[in-house]
PDB file of C-alpha atoms in Angstrom:
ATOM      1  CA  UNK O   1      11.732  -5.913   9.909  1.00  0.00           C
ATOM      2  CA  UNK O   2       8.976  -4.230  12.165  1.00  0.00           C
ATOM      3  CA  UNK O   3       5.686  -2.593  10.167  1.00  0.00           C
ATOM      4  CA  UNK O   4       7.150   0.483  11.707  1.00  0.00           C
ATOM      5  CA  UNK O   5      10.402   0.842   9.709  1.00  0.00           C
ATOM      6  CA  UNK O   6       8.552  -0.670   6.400  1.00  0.00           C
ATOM      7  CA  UNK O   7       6.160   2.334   6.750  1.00  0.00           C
ATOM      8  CA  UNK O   8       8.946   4.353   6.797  1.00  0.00           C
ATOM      9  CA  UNK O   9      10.858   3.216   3.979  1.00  0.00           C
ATOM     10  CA  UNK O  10       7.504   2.678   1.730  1.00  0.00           C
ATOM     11  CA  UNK O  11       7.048   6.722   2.844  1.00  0.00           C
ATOM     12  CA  UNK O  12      10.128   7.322   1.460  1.00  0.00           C
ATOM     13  CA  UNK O  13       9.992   5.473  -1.685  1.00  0.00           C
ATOM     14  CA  UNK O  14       6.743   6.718  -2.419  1.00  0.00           C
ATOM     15  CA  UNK O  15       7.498  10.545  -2.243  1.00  0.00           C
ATOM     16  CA  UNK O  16      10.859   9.517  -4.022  1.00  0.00           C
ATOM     17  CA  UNK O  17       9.004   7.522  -6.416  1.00  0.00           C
ATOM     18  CA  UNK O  18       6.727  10.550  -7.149  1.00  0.00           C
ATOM     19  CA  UNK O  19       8.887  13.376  -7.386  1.00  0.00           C
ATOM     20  CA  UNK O  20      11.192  11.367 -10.350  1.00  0.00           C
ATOM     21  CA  UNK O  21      10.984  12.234 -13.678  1.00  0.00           C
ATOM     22  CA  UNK O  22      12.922   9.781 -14.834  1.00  0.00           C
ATOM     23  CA  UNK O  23      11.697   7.914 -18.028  1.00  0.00           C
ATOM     24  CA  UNK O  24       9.106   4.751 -17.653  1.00  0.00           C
ATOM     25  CA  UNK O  25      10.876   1.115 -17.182  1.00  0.00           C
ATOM     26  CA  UNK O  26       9.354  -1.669 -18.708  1.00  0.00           C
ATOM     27  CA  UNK O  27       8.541  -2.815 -15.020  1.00  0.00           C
ATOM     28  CA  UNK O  28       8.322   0.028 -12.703  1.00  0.00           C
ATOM     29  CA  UNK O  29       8.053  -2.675  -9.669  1.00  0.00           C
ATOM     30  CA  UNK O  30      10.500  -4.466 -10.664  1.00  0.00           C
ATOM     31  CA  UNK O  31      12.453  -1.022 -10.789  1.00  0.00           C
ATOM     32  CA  UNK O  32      11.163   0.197  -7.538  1.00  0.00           C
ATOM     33  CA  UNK O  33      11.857  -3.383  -5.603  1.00  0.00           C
ATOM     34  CA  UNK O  34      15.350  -2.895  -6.243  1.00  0.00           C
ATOM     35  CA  UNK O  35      15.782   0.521  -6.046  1.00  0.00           C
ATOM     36  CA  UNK O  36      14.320   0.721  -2.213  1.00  0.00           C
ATOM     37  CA  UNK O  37      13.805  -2.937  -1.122  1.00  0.00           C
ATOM     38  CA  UNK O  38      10.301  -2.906  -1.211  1.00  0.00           C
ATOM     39  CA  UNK O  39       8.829  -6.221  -1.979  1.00  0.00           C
ATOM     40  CA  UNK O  40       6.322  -5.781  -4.819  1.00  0.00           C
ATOM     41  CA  UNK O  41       3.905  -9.037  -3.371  1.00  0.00           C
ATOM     42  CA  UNK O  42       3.392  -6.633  -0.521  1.00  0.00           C
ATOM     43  CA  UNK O  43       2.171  -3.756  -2.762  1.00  0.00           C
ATOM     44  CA  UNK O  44       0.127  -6.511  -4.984  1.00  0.00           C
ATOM     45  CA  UNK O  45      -1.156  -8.251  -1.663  1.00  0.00           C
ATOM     46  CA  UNK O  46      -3.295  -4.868  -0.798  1.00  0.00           C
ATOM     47  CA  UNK O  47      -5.384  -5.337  -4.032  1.00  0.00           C
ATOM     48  CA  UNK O  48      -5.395  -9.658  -3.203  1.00  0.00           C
ATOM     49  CA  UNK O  49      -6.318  -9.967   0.763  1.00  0.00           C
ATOM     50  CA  UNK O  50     -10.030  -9.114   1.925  1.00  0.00           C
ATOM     51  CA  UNK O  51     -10.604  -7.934   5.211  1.00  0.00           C
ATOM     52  CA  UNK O  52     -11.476 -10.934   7.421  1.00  0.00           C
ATOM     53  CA  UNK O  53     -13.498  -9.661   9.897  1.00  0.00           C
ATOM     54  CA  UNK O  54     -15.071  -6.109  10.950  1.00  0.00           C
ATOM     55  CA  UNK O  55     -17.565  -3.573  10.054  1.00  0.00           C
ATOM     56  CA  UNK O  56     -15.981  -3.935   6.241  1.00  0.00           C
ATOM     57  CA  UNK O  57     -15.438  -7.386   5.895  1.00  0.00           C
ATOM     58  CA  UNK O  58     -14.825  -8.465   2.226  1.00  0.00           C
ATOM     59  CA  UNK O  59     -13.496  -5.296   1.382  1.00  0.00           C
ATOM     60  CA  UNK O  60     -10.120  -5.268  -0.140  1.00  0.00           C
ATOM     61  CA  UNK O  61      -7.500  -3.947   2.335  1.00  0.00           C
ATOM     62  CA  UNK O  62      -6.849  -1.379  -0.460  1.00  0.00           C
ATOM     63  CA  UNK O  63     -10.381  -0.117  -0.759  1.00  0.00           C
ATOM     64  CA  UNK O  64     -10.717   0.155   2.921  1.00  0.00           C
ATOM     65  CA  UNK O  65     -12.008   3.699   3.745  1.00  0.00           C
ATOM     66  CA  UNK O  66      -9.038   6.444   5.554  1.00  0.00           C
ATOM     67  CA  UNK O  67     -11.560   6.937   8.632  1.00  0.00           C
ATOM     68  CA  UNK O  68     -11.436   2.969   9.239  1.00  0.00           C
ATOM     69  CA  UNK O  69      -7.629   3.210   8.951  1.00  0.00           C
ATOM     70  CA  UNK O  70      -7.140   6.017  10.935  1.00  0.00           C
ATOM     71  CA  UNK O  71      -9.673   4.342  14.030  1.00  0.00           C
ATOM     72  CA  UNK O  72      -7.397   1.424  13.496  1.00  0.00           C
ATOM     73  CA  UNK O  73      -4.007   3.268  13.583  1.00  0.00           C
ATOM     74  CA  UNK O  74      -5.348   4.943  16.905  1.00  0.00           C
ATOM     75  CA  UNK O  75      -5.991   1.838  18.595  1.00  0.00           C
ATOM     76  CA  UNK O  76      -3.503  -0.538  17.284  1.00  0.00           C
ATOM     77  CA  UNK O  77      -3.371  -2.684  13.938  1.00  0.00           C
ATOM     78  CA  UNK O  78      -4.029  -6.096  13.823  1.00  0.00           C
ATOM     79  CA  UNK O  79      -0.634  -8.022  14.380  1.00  0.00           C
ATOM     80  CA  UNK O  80       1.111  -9.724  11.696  1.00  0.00           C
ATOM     81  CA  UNK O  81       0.845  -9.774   7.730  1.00  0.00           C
ATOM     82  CA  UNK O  82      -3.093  -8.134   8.512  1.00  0.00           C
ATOM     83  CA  UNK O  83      -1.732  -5.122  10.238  1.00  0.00           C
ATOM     84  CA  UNK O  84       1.602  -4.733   7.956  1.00  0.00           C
ATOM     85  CA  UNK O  85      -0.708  -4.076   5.164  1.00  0.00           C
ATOM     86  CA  UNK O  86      -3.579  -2.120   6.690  1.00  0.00           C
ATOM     87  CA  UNK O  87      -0.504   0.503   7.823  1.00  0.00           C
ATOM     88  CA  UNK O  88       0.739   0.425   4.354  1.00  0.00           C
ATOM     89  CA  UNK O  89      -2.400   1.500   2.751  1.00  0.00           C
ATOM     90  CA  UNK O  90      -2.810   3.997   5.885  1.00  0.00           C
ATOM     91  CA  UNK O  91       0.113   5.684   5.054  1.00  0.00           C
ATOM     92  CA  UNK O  92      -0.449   5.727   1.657  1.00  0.00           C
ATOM     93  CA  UNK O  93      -3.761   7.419   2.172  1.00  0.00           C
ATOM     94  CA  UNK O  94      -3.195   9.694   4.794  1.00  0.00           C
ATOM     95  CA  UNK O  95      -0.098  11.195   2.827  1.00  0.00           C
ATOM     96  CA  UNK O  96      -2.386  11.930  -0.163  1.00  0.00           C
ATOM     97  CA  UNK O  97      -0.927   9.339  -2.152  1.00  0.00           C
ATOM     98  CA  UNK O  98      -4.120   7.752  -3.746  1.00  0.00           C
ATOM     99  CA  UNK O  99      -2.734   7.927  -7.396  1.00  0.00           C
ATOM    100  CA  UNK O 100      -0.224   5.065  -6.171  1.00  0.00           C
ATOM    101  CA  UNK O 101      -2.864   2.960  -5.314  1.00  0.00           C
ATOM    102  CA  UNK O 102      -4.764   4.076  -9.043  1.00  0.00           C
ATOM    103  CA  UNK O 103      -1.881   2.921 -10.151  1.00  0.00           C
ATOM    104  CA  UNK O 104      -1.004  -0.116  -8.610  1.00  0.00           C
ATOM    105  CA  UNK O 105      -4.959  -1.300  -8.956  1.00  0.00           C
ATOM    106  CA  UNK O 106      -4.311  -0.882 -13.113  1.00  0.00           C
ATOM    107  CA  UNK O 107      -1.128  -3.639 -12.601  1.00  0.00           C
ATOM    108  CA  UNK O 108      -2.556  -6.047 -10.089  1.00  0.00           C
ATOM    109  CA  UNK O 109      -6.029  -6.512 -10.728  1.00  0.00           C
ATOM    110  CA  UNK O 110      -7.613  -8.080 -13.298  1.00  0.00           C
ATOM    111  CA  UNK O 111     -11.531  -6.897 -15.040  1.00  0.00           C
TER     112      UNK O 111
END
C-alpha cells in the first residue's frame, strides 16, 4: 500500500475517529485497527523512531516541528518506513489533529 493511500485512510479514520461519540473500549487501538485497518505499531512507531539524520536529529518523528514537515512534504519524504511516518504525523498536524497525538503519547510512552 503506497504512503499516499495510508494518508488517506489515516485522514479518514482520524476525523471519523473524532467526530464519534460512541462510548470508550477497553482498547481504543485495538478498536480503531479493526474498524479502519490501520495498524496500531504504525501509530506507536511515531512516539518509538528518532529522526536519523537532519537539522532535528534525535527528535522523535512525533515531536518533529509542522514547518520541518511541511519543508519535507514540499520536497519529497524520505522513502520507505522514514517517510511513511513523517507523512503520517504531517497529516496529523497540518489537519489540526494534535490531541491524537496527546493522546496516543499517554498510551505509547512510558515516564
Amino acid at each position: 500500500m503506497s504512503s499516499e493511500v495510508q494518508m488517506v485512510r489515516l485522514n479518514g479514520l482520524f476525523k471519523k475517529h473524532c467526530m464519534r461519540q460512541s462510548a470508550p473500549q477497553k482498547n481504543k487501538t485495538q478498536q480503531m485497527s479493526n474498524e479502519f485497518g490501520i495498524n496500531p505499531e504504525i501509530l506507536k512507531e511515531l512516539f518509538t523512531t528518532k529522526m536519523p539524520f537532519g537539522k532535528h536529529k534525535g527528535l522523535l518523528i512525533a515531536d518533529l516541528p509542522a514547518y520541518y514537515l511541511e519543508w519535507f512534504s514540499a520536497k519529497g519524504f524520505p522513502p520507505g518506513k522514514l517517510g511513511m511516518l513523517m507523512a503520517t504525523v504531517f497529516e496529523i498536524k497540518t489537519n489540526g489533529l494534535q490531541d491524537i497525538l496527546f493522546e496516543l503519547r499517554k498510551r505509547f510512552v512510558k515516564n
